[in-house]
Amino acid sequence: MSESGTSRIVKAVHGVQGFQPDPDFEIQMAEYLRQQYSRNELIEMYSRFAMGESDFDLRMRRAIWRAVAKKFGHGIRISSGVGFKHLETFEIGDRVFIGSQSYIQGRFDGKCSIGKQVWIGPQSYFDARDLIIEDYVGWGPGAKVLGSSHTGLPIDVPIIQTDLEIKPVKVETGADIGMNALILPGVTIGKGSIVGAGAVVTKDVPPYAIVAGVPAKFLRWREGYELLEENKENER
């Protein structure tokens, strides 16, 4: 709340500034790194630049990600302390921001796709063994997604030693995930929907819905959304 005690509206910043593709020298550097070093060597090299805040650190993080990732766009900002596993499975679009101390855990045979103009708040966690985040998604600080769980069977075996069941998670275009929300395995967050802060999402969220709570429940449709007959069930 402002000093005057009233709310105020300011213009959005992310993704609205002029866009310039990454410079050629940076792309050439990534290609050089790819040719000269193994994946493991590049990952080890990344640790040298992971925590720095300088422009050079930022460019090196970007160059190494570009050299290893399956697909890597332009104008991506990787903040300090961002960690990952199986970077080679990542596909990342243009102008993505990844906040500091976030962690993206892929899997060697998995898929992690992050669309263009996605904003990820600091200290977020992604179980990205089978994860799709489409374009223009906002991801609040500390929000998390789980894409897998142990079967817990047989019961006489420690749970941590039982098989892992992986279920795909999808966050559709323009959705917004609140601070510290948690999305569970197998869930799809619909286009343009809003997940409230701290919510635990256990089932699919329809497009343009607003959900909140533990477990998350439907609250209402976003203002301006024309309700379709097929979605009226969600109101009941």
PDB file of C-alpha atoms in Angstrom:
ATOM      1  CA  MET A   1       0.000   0.000   0.000  1.00  0.00           C
ATOM      2  CA  SER A   2       1.365   3.419  -0.860  1.00  0.00           C
ATOM      3  CA  GLU A   3       1.969   6.156   1.717  1.00  0.00           C
ATOM      4  CA  SER A   4      -1.348   7.727   0.863  1.00  0.00           C
ATOM      5  CA  GLY A   5      -3.083   4.480   1.840  1.00  0.00           C
ATOM      6  CA  THR A   6      -4.450   3.796  -1.634  1.00  0.00           C
ATOM      7  CA  SER A   7      -3.381   1.278  -4.233  1.00  0.00           C
ATOM      8  CA  ARG A   8      -1.792   2.317  -7.499  1.00  0.00           C
ATOM      9  CA  ILE A   9      -1.191   0.810 -10.907  1.00  0.00           C
ATOM     10  CA  VAL A  10       2.183   0.940 -12.639  1.00  0.00           C
ATOM     11  CA  LYS A  11       3.069  -0.275 -16.099  1.00  0.00           C
ATOM     12  CA  ALA A  12       4.440  -3.789 -16.564  1.00  0.00           C
ATOM     13  CA  VAL A  13       8.154  -4.030 -17.319  1.00  0.00           C
ATOM     14  CA  HIS A  14       8.938  -7.615 -18.322  1.00  0.00           C
ATOM     15  CA  GLY A  15       8.985  -8.117 -22.069  1.00  0.00           C
ATOM     16  CA  VAL A  16       7.729  -4.685 -23.071  1.00  0.00           C
ATOM     17  CA  GLN A  17      11.088  -3.061 -23.770  1.00  0.00           C
ATOM     18  CA  GLY A  18      12.661  -3.062 -27.197  1.00  0.00           C
ATOM     19  CA  PHE A  19      14.120  -6.414 -28.131  1.00  0.00           C
ATOM     20  CA  GLN A  20      17.550  -7.047 -29.639  1.00  0.00           C
ATOM     21  CA  PRO A  21      18.785 -10.545 -30.497  1.00  0.00           C
ATOM     22  CA  ASP A  22      21.838 -11.687 -28.580  1.00  0.00           C
ATOM     23  CA  PRO A  23      25.085 -10.463 -30.195  1.00  0.00           C
ATOM     24  CA  ASP A  24      26.846 -12.687 -32.698  1.00  0.00           C
ATOM     25  CA  PHE A  25      29.991 -12.960 -30.569  1.00  0.00           C
ATOM     26  CA  GLU A  26      27.955 -14.509 -27.755  1.00  0.00           C
ATOM     27  CA  ILE A  27      26.395 -17.059 -30.093  1.00  0.00           C
ATOM     28  CA  GLN A  28      29.818 -17.839 -31.569  1.00  0.00           C
ATOM     29  CA  MET A  29      31.195 -18.246 -28.055  1.00  0.00           C
ATOM     30  CA  ALA A  30      28.497 -20.792 -27.289  1.00  0.00           C
ATOM     31  CA  GLU A  31      29.349 -22.698 -30.450  1.00  0.00           C
ATOM     32  CA  TYR A  32      33.031 -22.641 -29.550  1.00  0.00           C
ATOM     33  CA  LEU A  33      32.268 -23.970 -26.083  1.00  0.00           C
ATOM     34  CA  ARG A  34      30.102 -26.720 -27.574  1.00  0.00           C
ATOM     35  CA  GLN A  35      32.912 -27.779 -29.896  1.00  0.00           C
ATOM     36  CA  GLN A  36      35.718 -27.598 -27.357  1.00  0.00           C
ATOM     37  CA  TYR A  37      34.230 -29.020 -24.185  1.00  0.00           C
ATOM     38  CA  SER A  38      32.150 -31.970 -23.131  1.00  0.00           C
ATOM     39  CA  ARG A  39      28.794 -31.461 -21.457  1.00  0.00           C
ATOM     40  CA  ASN A  40      30.242 -32.332 -18.062  1.00  0.00           C
ATOM     41  CA  GLU A  41      33.102 -29.915 -18.537  1.00  0.00           C
ATOM     42  CA  LEU A  42      30.672 -27.145 -19.399  1.00  0.00           C
ATOM     43  CA  ILE A  43      28.544 -27.879 -16.348  1.00  0.00           C
ATOM     44  CA  GLU A  44      31.651 -27.699 -14.188  1.00  0.00           C
ATOM     45  CA  MET A  45      32.615 -24.437 -15.893  1.00  0.00           C
ATOM     46  CA  TYR A  46      29.159 -23.014 -15.152  1.00  0.00           C
ATOM     47  CA  SER A  47      29.855 -23.136 -11.427  1.00  0.00           C
ATOM     48  CA  ARG A  48      32.554 -20.472 -11.896  1.00  0.00           C
ATOM     49  CA  PHE A  49      29.996 -17.992 -13.172  1.00  0.00           C
ATOM     50  CA  ALA A  50      26.870 -19.107 -11.313  1.00  0.00           C
ATOM     51  CA  MET A  51      26.977 -16.591  -8.486  1.00  0.00           C
ATOM     52  CA  GLY A  52      28.366 -13.451 -10.092  1.00  0.00           C
ATOM     53  CA  GLU A  53      26.269 -10.390 -10.851  1.00  0.00           C
ATOM     54  CA  SER A  54      28.488  -8.821 -13.497  1.00  0.00           C
ATOM     55  CA  ASP A  55      27.590  -8.536 -17.153  1.00  0.00           C
ATOM     56  CA  PHE A  56      30.383 -11.007 -17.927  1.00  0.00           C
ATOM     57  CA  ASP A  57      28.953 -13.589 -15.516  1.00  0.00           C
ATOM     58  CA  LEU A  58      25.522 -13.175 -17.071  1.00  0.00           C
ATOM     59  CA  ARG A  59      26.887 -13.647 -20.588  1.00  0.00           C
ATOM     60  CA  MET A  60      28.886 -16.712 -19.605  1.00  0.00           C
ATOM     61  CA  ARG A  61      25.866 -18.312 -17.961  1.00  0.00           C
ATOM     62  CA  ARG A  62      23.913 -17.644 -21.122  1.00  0.00           C
ATOM     63  CA  ALA A  63      26.660 -18.930 -23.396  1.00  0.00           C
ATOM     64  CA  ILE A  64      27.011 -22.182 -21.444  1.00  0.00           C
ATOM     65  CA  TRP A  65      23.258 -22.762 -21.365  1.00  0.00           C
ATOM     66  CA  ARG A  66      23.105 -22.102 -25.108  1.00  0.00           C
ATOM     67  CA  ALA A  67      25.941 -24.571 -25.685  1.00  0.00           C
ATOM     68  CA  VAL A  68      24.257 -27.363 -23.719  1.00  0.00           C
ATOM     69  CA  ALA A  69      20.499 -26.846 -23.976  1.00  0.00           C
ATOM     70  CA  LYS A  70      18.417 -28.453 -26.692  1.00  0.00           C
ATOM     71  CA  LYS A  71      17.015 -25.077 -27.711  1.00  0.00           C
ATOM     72  CA  PHE A  72      17.871 -21.641 -26.363  1.00  0.00           C
ATOM     73  CA  GLY A  73      16.316 -18.313 -27.376  1.00  0.00           C
ATOM     74  CA  HIS A  74      17.493 -14.706 -27.278  1.00  0.00           C
ATOM     75  CA  GLY A  75      17.332 -12.154 -24.491  1.00  0.00           C
ATOM     76  CA  ILE A  76      17.214 -14.749 -21.708  1.00  0.00           C
ATOM     77  CA  ARG A  77      18.319 -13.611 -18.264  1.00  0.00           C
ATOM     78  CA  ILE A  78      19.590 -16.230 -15.821  1.00  0.00           C
ATOM     79  CA  SER A  79      20.039 -14.685 -12.387  1.00  0.00           C
ATOM     80  CA  SER A  80      22.715 -15.659  -9.906  1.00  0.00           C
ATOM     81  CA  GLY A  81      22.535 -18.990  -8.118  1.00  0.00           C
ATOM     82  CA  VAL A  82      20.231 -20.655 -10.644  1.00  0.00           C
ATOM     83  CA  GLY A  83      20.800 -24.420 -10.691  1.00  0.00           C
ATOM     84  CA  PHE A  84      19.697 -27.215 -12.970  1.00  0.00           C
ATOM     85  CA  LYS A  85      19.926 -30.893 -13.743  1.00  0.00           C
ATOM     86  CA  HIS A  86      19.984 -32.324 -17.274  1.00  0.00           C
ATOM     87  CA  LEU A  87      20.228 -28.993 -18.981  1.00  0.00           C
ATOM     88  CA  GLU A  88      20.512 -30.859 -22.286  1.00  0.00           C
ATOM     89  CA  THR A  89      16.760 -31.561 -22.188  1.00  0.00           C
ATOM     90  CA  PHE A  90      15.777 -27.887 -21.870  1.00  0.00           C
ATOM     91  CA  GLU A  91      14.004 -25.903 -24.597  1.00  0.00           C
ATOM     92  CA  ILE A  92      13.717 -22.225 -23.706  1.00  0.00           C
ATOM     93  CA  GLY A  93      12.131 -19.441 -25.753  1.00  0.00           C
ATOM     94  CA  ASP A  94      13.058 -15.773 -26.152  1.00  0.00           C
ATOM     95  CA  ARG A  95      13.107 -13.246 -23.312  1.00  0.00           C
ATOM     96  CA  VAL A  96      12.706 -15.616 -20.403  1.00  0.00           C
ATOM     97  CA  PHE A  97      13.685 -14.382 -16.948  1.00  0.00           C
ATOM     98  CA  ILE A  98      14.771 -16.915 -14.299  1.00  0.00           C
ATOM     99  CA  GLY A  99      15.017 -15.486 -10.801  1.00  0.00           C
ATOM    100  CA  SER A 100      17.924 -16.042  -8.433  1.00  0.00           C
ATOM    101  CA  GLN A 101      18.357 -19.352  -6.607  1.00  0.00           C
ATOM    102  CA  SER A 102      15.743 -21.115  -8.696  1.00  0.00           C
ATOM    103  CA  TYR A 103      16.305 -24.776  -9.519  1.00  0.00           C
ATOM    104  CA  ILE A 104      15.112 -26.718 -12.568  1.00  0.00           C
ATOM    105  CA  GLN A 105      15.473 -30.475 -12.249  1.00  0.00           C
ATOM    106  CA  GLY A 106      15.194 -32.251 -15.564  1.00  0.00           C
ATOM    107  CA  ARG A 107      15.700 -35.930 -16.313  1.00  0.00           C
ATOM    108  CA  PHE A 108      17.949 -37.543 -18.920  1.00  0.00           C
ATOM    109  CA  ASP A 109      14.960 -38.909 -20.865  1.00  0.00           C
ATOM    110  CA  GLY A 110      12.585 -36.089 -20.014  1.00  0.00           C
ATOM    111  CA  LYS A 111      11.354 -32.882 -21.574  1.00  0.00           C
ATOM    112  CA  CYS A 112      11.491 -29.381 -20.139  1.00  0.00           C
ATOM    113  CA  SER A 113       9.942 -26.735 -22.370  1.00  0.00           C
ATOM    114  CA  ILE A 114       9.671 -23.082 -21.332  1.00  0.00           C
ATOM    115  CA  GLY A 115       8.020 -20.752 -23.832  1.00  0.00           C
ATOM    116  CA  LYS A 116       8.846 -17.166 -24.701  1.00  0.00           C
ATOM    117  CA  GLN A 117       8.382 -14.186 -22.375  1.00  0.00           C
ATOM    118  CA  VAL A 118       8.050 -16.320 -19.247  1.00  0.00           C
ATOM    119  CA  TRP A 119       8.898 -14.647 -15.927  1.00  0.00           C
ATOM    120  CA  ILE A 120      10.079 -16.899 -13.091  1.00  0.00           C
ATOM    121  CA  GLY A 121      10.427 -15.470  -9.597  1.00  0.00           C
ATOM    122  CA  PRO A 122      13.383 -16.189  -7.325  1.00  0.00           C
ATOM    123  CA  GLN A 123      13.701 -19.399  -5.308  1.00  0.00           C
ATOM    124  CA  SER A 124      11.307 -21.323  -7.524  1.00  0.00           C
ATOM    125  CA  TYR A 125      11.568 -25.077  -8.012  1.00  0.00           C
ATOM    126  CA  PHE A 126      10.664 -27.151 -11.043  1.00  0.00           C
ATOM    127  CA  ASP A 127      10.445 -30.911 -11.220  1.00  0.00           C
ATOM    128  CA  ALA A 128      10.953 -30.766 -14.959  1.00  0.00           C
ATOM    129  CA  ARG A 129      11.014 -34.419 -15.938  1.00  0.00           C
ATOM    130  CA  ASP A 130       7.955 -33.839 -18.136  1.00  0.00           C
ATOM    131  CA  LEU A 131       7.079 -30.170 -17.986  1.00  0.00           C
ATOM    132  CA  ILE A 132       5.663 -27.679 -20.473  1.00  0.00           C
ATOM    133  CA  ILE A 133       5.346 -24.012 -19.612  1.00  0.00           C
ATOM    134  CA  GLU A 134       3.863 -22.106 -22.518  1.00  0.00           C
ATOM    135  CA  ASP A 135       4.355 -18.440 -23.498  1.00  0.00           C
ATOM    136  CA  TYR A 136       3.769 -15.401 -21.273  1.00  0.00           C
ATOM    137  CA  VAL A 137       3.457 -17.337 -18.023  1.00  0.00           C
ATOM    138  CA  GLY A 138       4.108 -15.521 -14.737  1.00  0.00           C
ATOM    139  CA  TRP A 139       5.620 -17.685 -12.012  1.00  0.00           C
ATOM    140  CA  GLY A 140       5.596 -16.187  -8.516  1.00  0.00           C
ATOM    141  CA  PRO A 141       8.626 -16.289  -6.214  1.00  0.00           C
ATOM    142  CA  GLY A 142       9.008 -19.600  -4.433  1.00  0.00           C
ATOM    143  CA  ALA A 143       6.312 -21.370  -6.449  1.00  0.00           C
ATOM    144  CA  LYS A 144       6.955 -25.040  -7.161  1.00  0.00           C
ATOM    145  CA  VAL A 145       5.871 -27.816  -9.441  1.00  0.00           C
ATOM    146  CA  LEU A 146       6.115 -31.547  -8.765  1.00  0.00           C
ATOM    147  CA  GLY A 147       6.018 -33.867 -11.743  1.00  0.00           C
ATOM    148  CA  SER A 148       6.624 -37.183 -10.038  1.00  0.00           C
ATOM    149  CA  SER A 149       5.977 -39.227  -6.917  1.00  0.00           C
ATOM    150  CA  HIS A 150       6.936 -42.649  -5.561  1.00  0.00           C
ATOM    151  CA  THR A 151       4.390 -45.434  -5.926  1.00  0.00           C
ATOM    152  CA  GLY A 152       4.970 -46.546  -2.329  1.00  0.00           C
ATOM    153  CA  LEU A 153       4.539 -50.176  -3.380  1.00  0.00           C
ATOM    154  CA  PRO A 154       5.236 -52.759  -2.209  1.00  0.00           C
ATOM    155  CA  ILE A 155       4.548 -51.553   1.302  1.00  0.00           C
ATOM    156  CA  ASP A 156       7.427 -53.458   2.889  1.00  0.00           C
ATOM    157  CA  VAL A 157       9.966 -51.424   0.896  1.00  0.00           C
ATOM    158  CA  PRO A 158      11.062 -47.947   1.990  1.00  0.00           C
ATOM    159  CA  ILE A 159       9.042 -45.481  -0.060  1.00  0.00           C
ATOM    160  CA  ILE A 160      12.154 -43.784  -1.363  1.00  0.00           C
ATOM    161  CA  GLN A 161      13.165 -47.118  -2.955  1.00  0.00           C
ATOM    162  CA  THR A 162       9.877 -47.681  -4.761  1.00  0.00           C
ATOM    163  CA  ASP A 163       9.320 -46.823  -8.417  1.00  0.00           C
ATOM    164  CA  LEU A 164       8.901 -43.235  -9.487  1.00  0.00           C
ATOM    165  CA  GLU A 165       5.732 -42.326 -11.346  1.00  0.00           C
ATOM    166  CA  ILE A 166       6.182 -39.365 -13.660  1.00  0.00           C
ATOM    167  CA  LYS A 167       3.123 -37.382 -14.751  1.00  0.00           C
ATOM    168  CA  PRO A 168       3.249 -34.473 -17.197  1.00  0.00           C
ATOM    169  CA  VAL A 169       2.535 -30.972 -15.959  1.00  0.00           C
ATOM    170  CA  LYS A 170       1.468 -28.205 -18.316  1.00  0.00           C
ATOM    171  CA  VAL A 171       0.995 -24.496 -17.697  1.00  0.00           C
ATOM    172  CA  GLU A 172      -0.780 -22.929 -20.633  1.00  0.00           C
ATOM    173  CA  THR A 173      -0.212 -19.552 -22.234  1.00  0.00           C
ATOM    174  CA  GLY A 174      -0.744 -16.486 -20.107  1.00  0.00           C
ATOM    175  CA  ALA A 175      -1.422 -18.261 -16.816  1.00  0.00           C
ATOM    176  CA  ASP A 176      -0.191 -16.725 -13.583  1.00  0.00           C
ATOM    177  CA  ILE A 177       1.074 -18.769 -10.638  1.00  0.00           C
ATOM    178  CA  GLY A 178       1.051 -17.055  -7.244  1.00  0.00           C
ATOM    179  CA  MET A 179       3.910 -16.811  -4.790  1.00  0.00           C
ATOM    180  CA  ASN A 180       4.706 -20.110  -3.038  1.00  0.00           C
ATOM    181  CA  ALA A 181       1.980 -22.017  -4.867  1.00  0.00           C
ATOM    182  CA  LEU A 182       2.494 -25.746  -5.437  1.00  0.00           C
ATOM    183  CA  ILE A 183       1.341 -27.653  -8.520  1.00  0.00           C
ATOM    184  CA  LEU A 184       1.133 -31.437  -8.169  1.00  0.00           C
ATOM    185  CA  PRO A 185       1.898 -34.152 -10.785  1.00  0.00           C
ATOM    186  CA  GLY A 186      -0.413 -34.554 -13.765  1.00  0.00           C
ATOM    187  CA  VAL A 187      -2.039 -31.122 -13.484  1.00  0.00           C
ATOM    188  CA  THR A 188      -2.754 -28.732 -16.370  1.00  0.00           C
ATOM    189  CA  ILE A 189      -3.129 -25.051 -15.562  1.00  0.00           C
ATOM    190  CA  GLY A 190      -5.432 -23.584 -18.186  1.00  0.00           C
ATOM    191  CA  LYS A 191      -4.773 -20.644 -20.455  1.00  0.00           C
ATOM    192  CA  GLY A 192      -5.023 -17.267 -18.767  1.00  0.00           C
ATOM    193  CA  SER A 193      -5.941 -18.692 -15.372  1.00  0.00           C
ATOM    194  CA  ILE A 194      -4.748 -17.444 -11.981  1.00  0.00           C
ATOM    195  CA  VAL A 195      -3.467 -19.601  -9.120  1.00  0.00           C
ATOM    196  CA  GLY A 196      -3.519 -17.804  -5.782  1.00  0.00           C
ATOM    197  CA  ALA A 197      -0.504 -17.396  -3.519  1.00  0.00           C
ATOM    198  CA  GLY A 198       0.206 -20.460  -1.421  1.00  0.00           C
ATOM    199  CA  ALA A 199      -2.347 -22.619  -3.226  1.00  0.00           C
ATOM    200  CA  VAL A 200      -1.853 -26.368  -3.607  1.00  0.00           C
ATOM    201  CA  VAL A 201      -3.231 -27.370  -7.008  1.00  0.00           C
ATOM    202  CA  THR A 202      -4.290 -31.020  -7.122  1.00  0.00           C
ATOM    203  CA  LYS A 203      -6.448 -31.037 -10.272  1.00  0.00           C
ATOM    204  CA  ASP A 204      -6.714 -29.288 -13.616  1.00  0.00           C
ATOM    205  CA  VAL A 205      -7.573 -25.598 -13.668  1.00  0.00           C
ATOM    206  CA  PRO A 206      -9.853 -24.492 -16.545  1.00  0.00           C
ATOM    207  CA  PRO A 207      -8.870 -21.547 -18.746  1.00  0.00           C
ATOM    208  CA  TYR A 208      -9.461 -18.078 -17.270  1.00  0.00           C
ATOM    209  CA  ALA A 209     -10.424 -19.445 -13.846  1.00  0.00           C
ATOM    210  CA  ILE A 210      -9.183 -18.118 -10.507  1.00  0.00           C
ATOM    211  CA  VAL A 211      -8.353 -20.785  -7.924  1.00  0.00           C
ATOM    212  CA  ALA A 212      -6.889 -20.581  -4.421  1.00  0.00           C
ATOM    213  CA  GLY A 213      -6.568 -22.487  -1.162  1.00  0.00           C
ATOM    214  CA  VAL A 214      -5.331 -25.872   0.059  1.00  0.00           C
ATOM    215  CA  PRO A 215      -6.355 -27.797  -1.888  1.00  0.00           C
ATOM    216  CA  ALA A 216      -7.043 -25.162  -4.525  1.00  0.00           C
ATOM    217  CA  LYS A 217     -10.697 -24.577  -5.304  1.00  0.00           C
ATOM    218  CA  PHE A 218     -12.458 -22.608  -7.995  1.00  0.00           C
ATOM    219  CA  LEU A 219     -13.301 -19.071  -6.850  1.00  0.00           C
ATOM    220  CA  ARG A 220     -14.568 -17.318  -9.940  1.00  0.00           C
ATOM    221  CA  TRP A 221     -13.846 -16.540 -13.570  1.00  0.00           C
ATOM    222  CA  ARG A 222     -11.602 -13.682 -14.489  1.00  0.00           C
ATOM    223  CA  GLU A 223     -13.393 -10.431 -15.140  1.00  0.00           C
ATOM    224  CA  GLY A 224     -14.175 -10.072 -18.816  1.00  0.00           C
ATOM    225  CA  TYR A 225     -14.217 -13.800 -19.510  1.00  0.00           C
ATOM    226  CA  GLU A 226     -17.237 -14.994 -21.414  1.00  0.00           C
ATOM    227  CA  LEU A 227     -18.343 -18.186 -19.740  1.00  0.00           C
ATOM    228  CA  LEU A 228     -18.765 -21.128 -22.050  1.00  0.00           C
ATOM    229  CA  GLU A 229     -21.402 -23.749 -21.425  1.00  0.00           C
ATOM    230  CA  GLU A 230     -18.779 -26.441 -21.104  1.00  0.00           C
ATOM    231  CA  ASN A 231     -17.148 -24.612 -18.183  1.00  0.00           C
ATOM    232  CA  LYS A 232     -20.258 -24.064 -16.091  1.00  0.00           C
ATOM    233  CA  GLU A 233     -19.623 -27.348 -14.332  1.00  0.00           C
ATOM    234  CA  ASN A 234     -16.642 -25.741 -12.637  1.00  0.00           C
ATOM    235  CA  GLU A 235     -18.885 -23.289 -10.855  1.00  0.00           C
ATOM    236  CA  ARG A 236     -20.860 -25.999  -9.118  1.00  0.00           C
TER     237      ARG A 236
END
